[in-house]
Amino acid sequence: MMITMPKYIESKILLVIEFVVVNSLYLLSIITYYRIIYNGPGSPLDYPQLRLNNSENPFDSNHQPAQKPPEFMTIHTLKLNQGFRYCNKCKCWKPDRTHHCSSSGKCILKMDHYCPWFSTCIGFFNYKFFIQFLSYVAIYSWIILGITIYIIYNLLVTEKYKDEYLTINLILLCVISFTFALAVVFFVCFSLYLVSKNLSTIEFQEQRWNYRGGNVYEFDRNGKQKRLANIFDLGVRENFKQVFGDSILEWILPIDINYKIANAGFKNGINFKVNEDVYKRWCENAELQNQLNDQLAEYKNRVRREREEYVV
Ligand SMILES: [Zn+2]
């Protein structure tokens, strides 16, 4: 491409810009590809504090962990009435948004999906690089597509094809870049949509298909059941900042913004900021549910007592 271009573009400045942009995108794609694999998605097992005791049997007779989770996990974890989550297979505590991945055989922090292209999971620590990689490849593909179309168009319009052949490489490049441009752009748009809603792919599926009861419901004034909003949704701007960082440079370059240390605030994949309004409604619902359960238990007891008295 770099050798062919000077034949078709006369402006030196345009050639330099094209050279710099295309090569920068290529380099950035390689760096992000490397970071996706090198950084990895992150797992609770990376934090020794989250491992359940190394003793032979960390679970008690009720199959519950015999110990309490560490404080740095419980400060922000959404417990409500479900109790703290843990993984039997990894023998570790499961922070919010963590899922056990059957492909890689361990728990993944803010798991998104398992990606066979990288042979690793996409999770909290490599999610940003994954989206950046897709974006670089998408822009790169569109530029290459534009250049090849320009060259082919030039050959046809100036009737140069009478003197020189249209190479098969050029046609192939045009077709491949067109396929990639379309497919990757679709993934980029979908990923950016999920970032704007602060949802991982798994959470998106849970919401859509009500998979494993992932949804929390509330009742409106007319007693109609409706799905409660995503508790991690902090508004589009804040959602993007959580994934990409605060500055423009962090957004466009593969700069790591997270830390694998326990006291890294909301940057360790264990603690997540929650939407205070939704959290309040979650708590109210949990309280209502508790009251309902108590009333139901009391009613059952009363019916049983009355039946016993009647028999006597
Ligand atoms: Zn696990």
Coordinates of C-alpha atoms and ligand atoms in Angstrom, one line a residue:
M1 CA 0.0 0.0 0.0
M2 CA 2.8 2.4 1.0
I3 CA 4.6 1.6 -2.3
T4 CA 1.4 1.8 -4.5
M5 CA 0.1 5.1 -3.0
P6 CA 2.6 7.6 -4.4
K7 CA 1.5 6.5 -7.9
Y8 CA -2.0 7.7 -7.3
I9 CA -1.7 10.6 -4.7
E10 CA 0.4 13.5 -5.9
S11 CA 0.2 15.7 -2.8
K12 CA 3.2 15.0 -0.5
I13 CA 1.4 16.3 2.6
L14 CA -1.5 13.9 2.0
L15 CA 0.9 11.0 1.6
V16 CA 2.7 11.9 4.9
I17 CA -0.7 12.2 6.8
E18 CA -1.8 8.9 5.3
F19 CA 1.5 7.2 6.2
V20 CA 1.4 8.5 9.8
V21 CA -2.3 7.8 10.5
V22 CA -2.3 4.3 9.0
N23 CA 0.9 3.2 10.7
S24 CA -0.1 4.7 14.1
L25 CA -3.4 2.8 14.0
Y26 CA -1.5 -0.3 13.1
L27 CA 0.9 0.2 16.0
L28 CA -1.9 1.0 18.4
S29 CA -3.8 -2.2 17.4
I30 CA -0.7 -4.3 18.1
I31 CA -0.2 -2.6 21.5
T32 CA -3.9 -3.0 22.6
Y33 CA -3.9 -6.7 21.4
Y34 CA -0.8 -7.3 23.6
R35 CA -2.4 -5.5 26.5
I36 CA -5.7 -7.4 26.3
I37 CA -3.7 -10.7 26.8
Y38 CA -0.9 -9.4 29.0
N39 CA -3.2 -7.5 31.5
G40 CA -5.9 -10.2 31.4
P41 CA -9.5 -9.6 32.6
G42 CA -8.7 -9.8 36.3
S43 CA -9.9 -12.4 38.8
P44 CA -10.8 -12.4 42.5
L45 CA -8.0 -15.0 42.8
D46 CA -5.5 -12.1 42.0
Y47 CA -6.3 -10.8 45.5
P48 CA -5.0 -13.1 48.3
Q49 CA -7.5 -11.5 50.7
L50 CA -10.5 -12.8 48.6
R51 CA -9.4 -16.4 48.7
L52 CA -11.3 -18.5 51.2
N53 CA -9.1 -20.0 53.9
N54 CA -6.5 -22.4 52.7
S55 CA -7.6 -25.0 55.2
E56 CA -9.0 -28.3 53.9
N57 CA -12.6 -27.3 54.1
P58 CA -13.4 -23.6 54.0
F59 CA -17.2 -24.3 54.2
D60 CA -19.2 -25.1 57.3
S61 CA -21.9 -27.8 57.6
N62 CA -24.5 -25.6 55.8
H63 CA -22.1 -25.2 52.8
Q64 CA -21.6 -21.6 53.7
P65 CA -18.1 -20.1 54.0
A66 CA -16.9 -20.4 57.6
Q67 CA -15.4 -17.0 57.5
K68 CA -16.5 -13.4 56.6
P69 CA -15.4 -11.6 53.5
P70 CA -12.6 -8.9 53.9
E71 CA -13.8 -5.4 54.7
F72 CA -12.5 -3.8 51.5
M73 CA -14.9 -5.9 49.6
T74 CA -17.9 -5.5 51.9
I75 CA -17.8 -1.7 52.1
H76 CA -19.5 -1.2 48.7
T77 CA -20.8 -4.7 47.9
L78 CA -24.5 -4.9 47.2
K79 CA -25.5 -7.4 49.8
L80 CA -29.2 -6.6 50.5
N81 CA -30.8 -9.9 51.6
Q82 CA -28.9 -12.2 49.3
G83 CA -25.8 -12.6 51.4
F84 CA -22.2 -12.3 50.1
R85 CA -21.5 -14.3 47.0
Y86 CA -18.7 -16.9 46.8
C87 CA -17.4 -19.4 44.3
N88 CA -17.3 -23.1 45.3
K89 CA -15.0 -24.0 42.4
C90 CA -12.4 -21.2 42.9
K91 CA -12.9 -21.2 46.7
C92 CA -13.0 -17.4 46.7
W93 CA -15.4 -14.5 47.4
K94 CA -17.3 -13.2 44.4
P95 CA -17.5 -9.4 44.3
D96 CA -20.4 -7.7 42.4
R97 CA -20.4 -8.3 38.6
T98 CA -18.0 -11.3 39.0
H99 CA -18.9 -14.4 37.1
H100 CA -17.3 -17.9 36.9
C101 CA -16.1 -18.5 33.4
S102 CA -16.3 -22.2 32.4
S103 CA -14.0 -21.7 29.4
S104 CA -11.1 -20.3 31.4
G105 CA -12.2 -22.2 34.6
K106 CA -12.0 -19.3 37.0
C107 CA -13.9 -16.3 38.3
I108 CA -13.5 -13.1 36.3
L109 CA -14.1 -9.6 37.6
K110 CA -16.8 -7.7 35.7
M111 CA -16.9 -10.5 33.2
D112 CA -17.9 -9.5 29.7
H113 CA -17.3 -12.6 27.6
Y114 CA -14.8 -15.2 26.7
C115 CA -13.1 -14.3 23.4
P116 CA -11.5 -17.1 21.4
W117 CA -9.7 -14.5 19.2
F118 CA -7.5 -13.6 22.2
S119 CA -7.9 -16.9 23.9
T120 CA -8.8 -15.1 27.1
C121 CA -11.7 -13.5 28.8
I122 CA -12.7 -9.9 28.5
G123 CA -13.3 -8.5 31.9
F124 CA -12.6 -5.5 34.1
F125 CA -8.9 -5.0 33.4
N126 CA -8.8 -5.4 29.7
Y127 CA -12.3 -4.2 28.7
K128 CA -11.0 -0.7 27.7
F129 CA -8.2 -2.2 25.6
F130 CA -10.7 -4.5 23.9
I131 CA -13.0 -1.6 22.8
Q132 CA -9.9 0.5 21.7
F133 CA -8.6 -2.5 19.7
L134 CA -11.9 -2.8 17.9
S135 CA -12.1 0.9 17.3
Y136 CA -8.5 1.1 15.9
V137 CA -9.2 -1.9 13.6
A138 CA -12.5 -0.4 12.5
I139 CA -10.9 3.0 11.6
Y140 CA -8.0 1.3 10.0
S141 CA -10.3 -0.9 7.8
W142 CA -12.4 2.1 6.7
I143 CA -9.2 4.1 5.7
I144 CA -7.9 1.1 3.8
L145 CA -11.3 0.6 2.1
G146 CA -11.4 4.3 1.2
I147 CA -7.8 4.2 -0.3
T148 CA -8.5 1.0 -2.3
I149 CA -11.8 2.4 -3.7
Y150 CA -10.0 5.6 -4.6
I151 CA -7.3 3.7 -6.5
I152 CA -9.7 1.5 -8.3
Y153 CA -11.9 4.5 -9.2
N154 CA -8.8 6.4 -10.4
L155 CA -7.8 3.5 -12.6
L156 CA -11.3 3.4 -14.2
V157 CA -11.8 7.1 -14.6
T158 CA -8.4 8.0 -16.0
E159 CA -8.6 4.8 -18.1
K160 CA -5.1 3.8 -16.9
Y161 CA -6.4 0.2 -16.8
K162 CA -5.7 0.2 -20.5
D163 CA -2.0 0.4 -19.7
E164 CA -1.7 -1.4 -16.4
Y165 CA -3.5 -4.3 -14.8
L166 CA -5.7 -4.0 -11.8
T167 CA -3.9 -6.3 -9.4
I168 CA -5.7 -9.1 -7.6
N169 CA -4.1 -8.0 -4.3
L170 CA -5.8 -4.7 -4.6
I171 CA -9.3 -6.2 -5.3
L172 CA -8.8 -8.7 -2.4
L173 CA -7.7 -5.9 0.0
C174 CA -10.8 -3.9 -1.0
V175 CA -13.1 -6.9 -0.3
I176 CA -11.5 -7.9 3.0
S177 CA -11.3 -4.3 4.3
F178 CA -15.0 -3.9 3.4
T179 CA -16.0 -7.0 5.3
F180 CA -13.9 -6.0 8.4
A181 CA -15.1 -2.4 8.3
L182 CA -18.7 -3.5 8.4
A183 CA -18.4 -6.3 11.0
V184 CA -16.0 -4.5 13.4
V185 CA -18.0 -1.3 13.3
F186 CA -21.1 -3.2 14.4
F187 CA -19.1 -4.6 17.4
V188 CA -17.7 -1.2 18.2
C189 CA -21.2 0.4 18.2
F190 CA -22.7 -2.4 20.3
S191 CA -19.8 -2.2 22.8
L192 CA -20.1 1.6 23.1
Y193 CA -23.8 1.2 23.7
L194 CA -23.1 -1.2 26.5
V195 CA -20.5 1.3 28.0
S196 CA -23.1 4.1 27.8
K197 CA -25.5 1.9 29.9
N198 CA -22.7 0.6 32.2
L199 CA -23.6 -3.0 31.3
S200 CA -21.4 -6.0 30.6
T201 CA -22.5 -8.3 27.8
I202 CA -23.6 -10.8 30.5
E203 CA -25.7 -8.2 32.4
F204 CA -27.2 -7.1 29.0
Q205 CA -28.3 -10.7 28.4
E206 CA -29.6 -11.0 31.9
Q207 CA -31.7 -7.9 31.4
R208 CA -32.9 -9.0 28.0
W209 CA -33.8 -12.6 28.7
N210 CA -34.3 -12.4 32.5
Y211 CA -31.6 -15.1 32.7
R212 CA -31.1 -16.7 36.2
G213 CA -33.4 -14.1 37.7
G214 CA -30.8 -11.4 37.1
N215 CA -33.4 -8.7 37.1
V216 CA -34.7 -6.9 40.2
Y217 CA -38.4 -5.8 40.0
E218 CA -40.4 -3.1 41.7
F219 CA -44.1 -2.3 41.7
D220 CA -45.4 1.0 40.6
R221 CA -48.4 2.8 42.2
N222 CA -50.9 0.7 40.2
G223 CA -49.3 -2.5 41.4
K224 CA -47.8 -3.2 38.0
Q225 CA -44.5 -5.0 38.1
K226 CA -41.6 -3.3 36.2
R227 CA -37.9 -4.0 36.0
L228 CA -35.8 -1.8 38.3
A229 CA -33.1 0.3 36.5
N230 CA -29.5 -0.8 36.3
I231 CA -27.9 0.1 39.7
F232 CA -24.5 0.7 38.1
D233 CA -25.8 3.2 35.5
L234 CA -24.4 6.6 36.6
G235 CA -25.3 8.5 33.4
V236 CA -23.6 8.3 30.0
R237 CA -20.6 10.6 30.8
E238 CA -19.7 9.0 34.1
N239 CA -20.2 5.5 32.6
F240 CA -17.7 6.3 29.9
K241 CA -15.3 7.8 32.4
Q242 CA -15.4 4.6 34.4
V243 CA -14.2 2.5 31.5
F244 CA -11.9 4.9 29.6
G245 CA -10.6 7.4 32.2
D246 CA -10.9 11.1 32.8
S247 CA -8.8 12.7 30.1
I248 CA -8.9 12.7 26.3
L249 CA -5.5 11.1 26.1
E250 CA -6.7 8.2 28.3
W251 CA -9.7 7.8 26.0
I252 CA -7.8 7.5 22.7
L253 CA -4.6 5.9 23.9
P254 CA -4.1 2.5 25.5
I255 CA -3.2 3.9 28.9
D256 CA -4.1 1.7 31.9
I257 CA -6.3 3.4 34.5
N258 CA -6.9 0.5 36.9
Y259 CA -4.9 -1.0 39.7
K260 CA -4.8 -4.6 41.1
I261 CA -4.6 -3.5 44.7
A262 CA -7.2 -3.8 47.4
N263 CA -7.3 -0.1 48.4
A264 CA -7.6 1.3 44.8
G265 CA -11.1 2.6 45.4
F266 CA -13.3 2.0 42.4
K267 CA -10.4 1.0 40.2
N268 CA -9.8 -2.5 41.3
G269 CA -12.8 -4.4 39.8
I270 CA -14.2 -5.2 43.2
N271 CA -16.0 -2.1 44.2
F272 CA -18.3 -0.2 41.9
K273 CA -20.0 3.1 42.3
V274 CA -23.8 2.7 42.4
N275 CA -26.6 5.0 41.4
E276 CA -27.9 6.3 44.7
D277 CA -31.5 6.7 43.6
V278 CA -31.7 3.2 42.3
Y279 CA -29.9 1.9 45.4
K280 CA -32.5 3.5 47.6
R281 CA -35.3 1.8 45.6
W282 CA -33.4 -1.5 45.8
C283 CA -33.3 -1.2 49.6
E284 CA -36.9 -0.2 49.8
N285 CA -37.9 -3.2 47.7
A286 CA -35.8 -5.5 49.9
E287 CA -37.4 -4.0 53.0
L288 CA -40.9 -4.5 51.4
Q289 CA -40.0 -8.1 50.5
N290 CA -38.9 -8.8 54.0
Q291 CA -42.2 -7.4 55.4
L292 CA -44.1 -9.4 53.0
N293 CA -42.3 -12.6 54.0
D294 CA -42.9 -11.8 57.7
Q295 CA -46.6 -11.3 57.1
L296 CA -46.9 -14.4 55.0
A297 CA -45.1 -16.5 57.7
E298 CA -47.4 -15.0 60.4
Y299 CA -50.5 -15.8 58.3
K300 CA -49.4 -19.4 57.8
N301 CA -48.7 -19.7 61.6
R302 CA -52.2 -18.3 62.4
V303 CA -53.9 -20.7 60.0
R304 CA -52.0 -23.6 61.4
R305 CA -52.9 -22.6 65.0
E306 CA -56.5 -22.2 64.2
R307 CA -56.6 -25.6 62.5
E308 CA -55.0 -27.2 65.5
E309 CA -57.5 -25.5 67.9
Y310 CA -60.4 -26.7 65.6
V311 CA -59.1 -30.3 65.8
V312 CA -58.9 -30.2 69.6
Ligands
ZN1 ZN -15.1 -19.3 40.2

